[in-house]
PDB file of C-alpha atoms in Angstrom:
ATOM      1  CA  MET A   1       3.108  -0.661 -54.523  1.00 83.00           C
ATOM      2  CA  MET A   2      -0.420  -1.498 -55.634  1.00 94.00           C
ATOM      3  CA  LYS A   3      -2.877   1.322 -55.103  1.00 96.00           C
ATOM      4  CA  ALA A   4      -6.638   1.516 -55.294  1.00 97.00           C
ATOM      5  CA  HIS A   5      -8.542   4.728 -55.907  1.00 97.00           C
ATOM      6  CA  VAL A   6     -12.147   4.786 -54.741  1.00 97.00           C
ATOM      7  CA  TYR A   7     -14.394   7.680 -55.806  1.00 97.00           C
ATOM      8  CA  VAL A   8     -17.596   8.252 -53.830  1.00 98.00           C
ATOM      9  CA  THR A   9     -20.242  10.612 -55.187  1.00 97.00           C
ATOM     10  CA  LEU A  10     -23.722  11.578 -54.152  1.00 97.00           C
ATOM     11  CA  LYS A  11     -26.329   9.878 -56.325  1.00 97.00           C
ATOM     12  CA  PRO A  12     -27.514  12.233 -59.075  1.00 95.00           C
ATOM     13  CA  SER A  13     -30.930  12.483 -57.383  1.00 96.00           C
ATOM     14  CA  VAL A  14     -29.397  13.753 -54.111  1.00 97.00           C
ATOM     15  CA  LEU A  15     -28.982  17.477 -53.575  1.00 97.00           C
ATOM     16  CA  ASP A  16     -25.408  18.693 -53.073  1.00 97.00           C
ATOM     17  CA  PRO A  17     -25.461  21.918 -51.038  1.00 97.00           C
ATOM     18  CA  GLN A  18     -21.668  22.149 -50.854  1.00 96.00           C
ATOM     19  CA  GLY A  19     -21.370  21.926 -54.618  1.00 97.00           C
ATOM     20  CA  GLN A  20     -24.184  24.465 -55.018  1.00 97.00           C
ATOM     21  CA  THR A  21     -22.444  26.885 -52.655  1.00 97.00           C
ATOM     22  CA  ILE A  22     -19.207  26.601 -54.607  1.00 97.00           C
ATOM     23  CA  HIS A  23     -21.109  27.095 -57.864  1.00 98.00           C
ATOM     24  CA  ASN A  24     -22.722  30.285 -56.524  1.00 97.00           C
ATOM     25  CA  ALA A  25     -19.368  31.581 -55.327  1.00 97.00           C
ATOM     26  CA  LEU A  26     -17.749  30.911 -58.706  1.00 97.00           C
ATOM     27  CA  ARG A  27     -20.490  32.844 -60.507  1.00 96.00           C
ATOM     28  CA  LYS A  28     -20.081  35.796 -58.169  1.00 97.00           C
ATOM     29  CA  ILE A  29     -16.355  36.048 -58.780  1.00 96.00           C
ATOM     30  CA  GLY A  30     -16.672  35.850 -62.553  1.00 95.00           C
ATOM     31  CA  PHE A  31     -16.534  32.184 -63.517  1.00 96.00           C
ATOM     32  CA  GLY A  32     -19.909  32.293 -65.267  1.00 94.00           C
ATOM     33  CA  GLN A  33     -18.978  29.527 -67.680  1.00 95.00           C
ATOM     34  CA  VAL A  34     -19.188  26.945 -64.925  1.00 97.00           C
ATOM     35  CA  GLU A  35     -22.728  25.566 -65.148  1.00 97.00           C
ATOM     36  CA  GLY A  36     -22.712  23.183 -62.222  1.00 97.00           C
ATOM     37  CA  VAL A  37     -20.507  21.789 -59.459  1.00 98.00           C
ATOM     38  CA  ARG A  38     -20.782  18.478 -57.621  1.00 97.00           C
ATOM     39  CA  GLN A  39     -18.499  17.537 -54.755  1.00 97.00           C
ATOM     40  CA  GLY A  40     -17.358  14.020 -53.907  1.00 98.00           C
ATOM     41  CA  LYS A  41     -14.789  12.169 -51.825  1.00 97.00           C
ATOM     42  CA  PHE A  42     -12.024   9.891 -52.847  1.00 96.00           C
ATOM     43  CA  PHE A  43      -9.803   7.445 -51.040  1.00 98.00           C
ATOM     44  CA  THR A  44      -6.381   6.145 -51.980  1.00 97.00           C
ATOM     45  CA  LEU A  45      -5.670   2.711 -50.501  1.00 98.00           C
ATOM     46  CA  ASN A  46      -2.165   1.277 -50.445  1.00 97.00           C
ATOM     47  CA  LEU A  47      -2.428  -2.480 -50.857  1.00 97.00           C
ATOM     48  CA  ALA A  48       0.040  -5.182 -49.839  1.00 95.00           C
ATOM     49  CA  ASP A  49       2.234  -6.264 -52.725  1.00 90.00           C
ATOM     50  CA  GLY A  50       1.399  -9.959 -52.472  1.00 87.00           C
ATOM     51  CA  LEU A  51      -2.238  -9.426 -53.397  1.00 91.00           C
ATOM     52  CA  SER A  52      -3.330 -10.777 -56.783  1.00 92.00           C
ATOM     53  CA  PRO A  53      -5.204  -8.334 -59.016  1.00 90.00           C
ATOM     54  CA  ALA A  54      -8.372 -10.425 -58.663  1.00 93.00           C
ATOM     55  CA  ASP A  55      -8.165 -10.470 -54.850  1.00 94.00           C
ATOM     56  CA  ALA A  56      -7.351  -6.764 -54.793  1.00 95.00           C
ATOM     57  CA  GLY A  57     -10.409  -5.996 -56.899  1.00 95.00           C
ATOM     58  CA  ALA A  58     -12.670  -8.130 -54.710  1.00 96.00           C
ATOM     59  CA  GLN A  59     -11.382  -6.575 -51.481  1.00 96.00           C
ATOM     60  CA  VAL A  60     -11.573  -3.017 -52.764  1.00 97.00           C
ATOM     61  CA  GLU A  61     -15.103  -3.577 -54.034  1.00 97.00           C
ATOM     62  CA  ARG A  62     -16.156  -4.848 -50.577  1.00 97.00           C
ATOM     63  CA  ILE A  63     -14.394  -1.990 -48.773  1.00 98.00           C
ATOM     64  CA  ALA A  64     -15.999   0.570 -51.052  1.00 98.00           C
ATOM     65  CA  ARG A  65     -19.452  -0.950 -50.693  1.00 97.00           C
ATOM     66  CA  GLU A  66     -19.411  -1.771 -46.977  1.00 96.00           C
ATOM     67  CA  VAL A  67     -17.208   0.907 -45.439  1.00 96.00           C
ATOM     68  CA  LEU A  68     -16.692   3.937 -47.665  1.00 98.00           C
ATOM     69  CA  THR A  69     -20.135   4.423 -49.204  1.00 97.00           C
ATOM     70  CA  ASN A  70     -23.551   5.147 -47.715  1.00 97.00           C
ATOM     71  CA  PRO A  71     -25.686   3.210 -50.183  1.00 97.00           C
ATOM     72  CA  VAL A  72     -28.791   5.238 -49.437  1.00 97.00           C
ATOM     73  CA  ILE A  73     -27.388   8.434 -50.897  1.00 98.00           C
ATOM     74  CA  GLU A  74     -24.009   7.626 -52.454  1.00 98.00           C
ATOM     75  CA  GLU A  75     -22.492   5.532 -55.214  1.00 98.00           C
ATOM     76  CA  PHE A  76     -18.890   4.626 -55.979  1.00 98.00           C
ATOM     77  CA  THR A  77     -16.418   3.732 -58.675  1.00 97.00           C
ATOM     78  CA  TYR A  78     -12.881   2.476 -58.236  1.00 97.00           C
ATOM     79  CA  GLN A  79      -9.739   1.677 -60.148  1.00 96.00           C
ATOM     80  CA  ILE A  80      -6.647  -0.301 -59.234  1.00 95.00           C
ATOM     81  CA  GLU A  81      -3.194   0.731 -60.324  1.00 92.00           C
ATOM     82  CA  GLY A  82       0.176  -0.959 -60.426  1.00 78.00           C
TER      83      GLY A  82
ATOM     84  CA  MET B   1     -21.044  18.782 -72.207  1.00 83.00           C
ATOM     85  CA  MET B   2     -17.470  19.547 -71.228  1.00 94.00           C
ATOM     86  CA  LYS B   3     -16.585  18.440 -67.719  1.00 96.00           C
ATOM     87  CA  ALA B   4     -13.620  19.104 -65.487  1.00 97.00           C
ATOM     88  CA  HIS B   5     -12.583  16.845 -62.632  1.00 97.00           C
ATOM     89  CA  VAL B   6     -10.503  18.442 -59.885  1.00 97.00           C
ATOM     90  CA  TYR B   7      -8.871  16.212 -57.255  1.00 97.00           C
ATOM     91  CA  VAL B   8      -7.702  17.852 -54.031  1.00 98.00           C
ATOM     92  CA  THR B   9      -5.458  15.927 -51.653  1.00 97.00           C
ATOM     93  CA  LEU B  10      -3.638  16.761 -48.476  1.00 97.00           C
ATOM     94  CA  LYS B  11       0.072  17.259 -49.104  1.00 97.00           C
ATOM     95  CA  PRO B  12       2.019  14.089 -48.299  1.00 95.00           C
ATOM     96  CA  SER B  13       3.586  15.813 -45.275  1.00 96.00           C
ATOM     97  CA  VAL B  14       0.177  16.599 -43.734  1.00 97.00           C
ATOM     98  CA  LEU B  15      -1.406  14.112 -41.339  1.00 97.00           C
ATOM     99  CA  ASP B  16      -4.743  12.673 -42.438  1.00 97.00           C
ATOM    100  CA  PRO B  17      -6.708  11.620 -39.339  1.00 97.00           C
ATOM    101  CA  GLN B  18      -9.790  10.620 -41.330  1.00 96.00           C
ATOM    102  CA  GLY B  19      -7.745   8.314 -43.525  1.00 97.00           C
ATOM    103  CA  GLN B  20      -5.983   6.929 -40.456  1.00 97.00           C
ATOM    104  CA  THR B  21      -9.300   6.206 -38.748  1.00 97.00           C
ATOM    105  CA  ILE B  22     -10.567   4.365 -41.810  1.00 97.00           C
ATOM    106  CA  HIS B  23      -7.314   2.414 -42.004  1.00 98.00           C
ATOM    107  CA  ASN B  24      -7.660   1.352 -38.361  1.00 97.00           C
ATOM    108  CA  ALA B  25     -11.276   0.332 -38.902  1.00 97.00           C
ATOM    109  CA  LEU B  26     -10.359  -1.742 -41.963  1.00 97.00           C
ATOM    110  CA  ARG B  27      -7.671  -3.610 -40.018  1.00 96.00           C
ATOM    111  CA  LYS B  28     -10.103  -4.376 -37.209  1.00 97.00           C
ATOM    112  CA  ILE B  29     -12.667  -5.885 -39.548  1.00 96.00           C
ATOM    113  CA  GLY B  30     -10.174  -8.053 -41.366  1.00 95.00           C
ATOM    114  CA  PHE B  31      -8.786  -6.039 -44.266  1.00 95.00           C
ATOM    115  CA  GLY B  32      -5.195  -6.404 -43.107  1.00 94.00           C
ATOM    116  CA  GLN B  33      -3.804  -6.139 -46.618  1.00 95.00           C
ATOM    117  CA  VAL B  34      -4.623  -2.444 -46.757  1.00 97.00           C
ATOM    118  CA  GLU B  35      -1.421  -0.709 -45.680  1.00 97.00           C
ATOM    119  CA  GLY B  36      -2.560   2.888 -45.723  1.00 97.00           C
ATOM    120  CA  VAL B  37      -5.517   5.116 -46.528  1.00 98.00           C
ATOM    121  CA  ARG B  38      -5.571   8.769 -47.566  1.00 97.00           C
ATOM    122  CA  GLN B  39      -8.778  10.711 -48.063  1.00 97.00           C
ATOM    123  CA  GLY B  40      -9.286  13.536 -50.538  1.00 98.00           C
ATOM    124  CA  LYS B  41     -12.025  15.559 -52.183  1.00 97.00           C
ATOM    125  CA  PHE B  42     -12.977  15.894 -55.775  1.00 96.00           C
ATOM    126  CA  PHE B  43     -15.139  18.279 -57.713  1.00 98.00           C
ATOM    127  CA  THR B  44     -16.894  17.779 -61.029  1.00 97.00           C
ATOM    128  CA  LEU B  45     -17.464  21.052 -62.885  1.00 98.00           C
ATOM    129  CA  ASN B  46     -19.846  21.264 -65.833  1.00 97.00           C
ATOM    130  CA  LEU B  47     -18.456  23.801 -68.288  1.00 97.00           C
ATOM    131  CA  ALA B  48     -20.296  25.816 -70.939  1.00 95.00           C
ATOM    132  CA  ASP B  49     -20.007  24.214 -74.369  1.00 90.00           C
ATOM    133  CA  GLY B  50     -18.602  27.284 -76.111  1.00 88.00           C
ATOM    134  CA  LEU B  51     -15.380  27.214 -74.101  1.00 91.00           C
ATOM    135  CA  SER B  52     -12.218  26.309 -76.006  1.00 92.00           C
ATOM    136  CA  PRO B  53     -10.074  23.566 -74.464  1.00 90.00           C
ATOM    137  CA  ALA B  54      -7.319  26.099 -73.745  1.00 93.00           C
ATOM    138  CA  ASP B  55      -9.710  28.518 -72.001  1.00 94.00           C
ATOM    139  CA  ALA B  56     -11.293  25.639 -70.094  1.00 95.00           C
ATOM    140  CA  GLY B  57      -7.890  24.507 -68.849  1.00 95.00           C
ATOM    141  CA  ALA B  58      -6.898  28.010 -67.803  1.00 96.00           C
ATOM    142  CA  GLN B  59     -10.180  28.616 -65.948  1.00 96.00           C
ATOM    143  CA  VAL B  60     -10.164  25.249 -64.204  1.00 97.00           C
ATOM    144  CA  GLU B  61      -6.562  25.735 -63.134  1.00 97.00           C
ATOM    145  CA  ARG B  62      -7.460  29.124 -61.610  1.00 97.00           C
ATOM    146  CA  ILE B  63     -10.585  27.755 -59.907  1.00 98.00           C
ATOM    147  CA  ALA B  64      -8.650  24.823 -58.476  1.00 98.00           C
ATOM    148  CA  ARG B  65      -5.818  27.029 -57.260  1.00 97.00           C
ATOM    149  CA  GLU B  66      -7.823  29.995 -55.933  1.00 96.00           C
ATOM    150  CA  VAL B  67     -11.094  28.455 -54.739  1.00 96.00           C
ATOM    151  CA  LEU B  68     -10.932  24.702 -54.221  1.00 98.00           C
ATOM    152  CA  THR B  69      -7.508  24.222 -52.671  1.00 97.00           C
ATOM    153  CA  ASN B  70      -5.954  25.487 -49.460  1.00 97.00           C
ATOM    154  CA  PRO B  71      -2.360  25.872 -50.672  1.00 97.00           C
ATOM    155  CA  VAL B  72      -0.923  25.633 -47.174  1.00 97.00           C
ATOM    156  CA  ILE B  73      -1.952  22.023 -46.704  1.00 98.00           C
ATOM    157  CA  GLU B  74      -3.425  20.778 -49.983  1.00 98.00           C
ATOM    158  CA  GLU B  75      -2.439  20.177 -53.581  1.00 98.00           C
ATOM    159  CA  PHE B  76      -4.549  19.453 -56.659  1.00 98.00           C
ATOM    160  CA  THR B  77      -4.647  17.775 -60.015  1.00 97.00           C
ATOM    161  CA  TYR B  78      -7.310  18.096 -62.684  1.00 97.00           C
ATOM    162  CA  GLN B  79      -8.420  16.673 -65.993  1.00 96.00           C
ATOM    163  CA  ILE B  80     -10.838  17.936 -68.599  1.00 95.00           C
ATOM    164  CA  GLU B  81     -13.115  15.611 -70.507  1.00 91.00           C
ATOM    165  CA  GLY B  82     -15.249  15.929 -73.623  1.00 78.00           C
TER     166      GLY B  82
END
C-alpha cells in the first residue's frame, strides 16, 4: 500500500510552549544535554493503490496545504513511500 | 548541531478519533483515494555538541521511553542526525 507521511511543525518564529515545557522538565530530571525541544504533528495517509506517484504527490501536497496545516503559524513537509 | 527526531504514534490497536475525523473530512471534500489517516506527534531535540553518538542514542531512547511516550497506548521510533 502507498503511504504518505506529512510532518507539520510550527514556523521557527512561533513560540512552542509545549516544547518549552518538555525542555524544562528534561533539565529538571537530569537531561541537561538537551538544548531545545520543538513539538510537531505528523499524519500517515494510506493511499489507494491505483494512484500514480505524480497524482499521489499532488493530492498529498493539497491535503497538507489545505487541510492539515494552518499556514499562519505552521509549515509542512511530506514524503511518499511505496 | 546534533538533532534527534522522536516520532510517537498510537499503537495500531488503539482507536484514533482525530485521524478518523480527518479521514471523514477528506472524503467529503473529494479526496476519496485516501483510505485511512493516523495522527501522531513528533519531537525535535537539539543535543549538546559534545555528546557521543552512543550517549546521544542512549539518552534519546530513555527520554522517548520515559517522558514522551505513554507506553499503555503509544509506541515510538527515533533517529539521530548530524
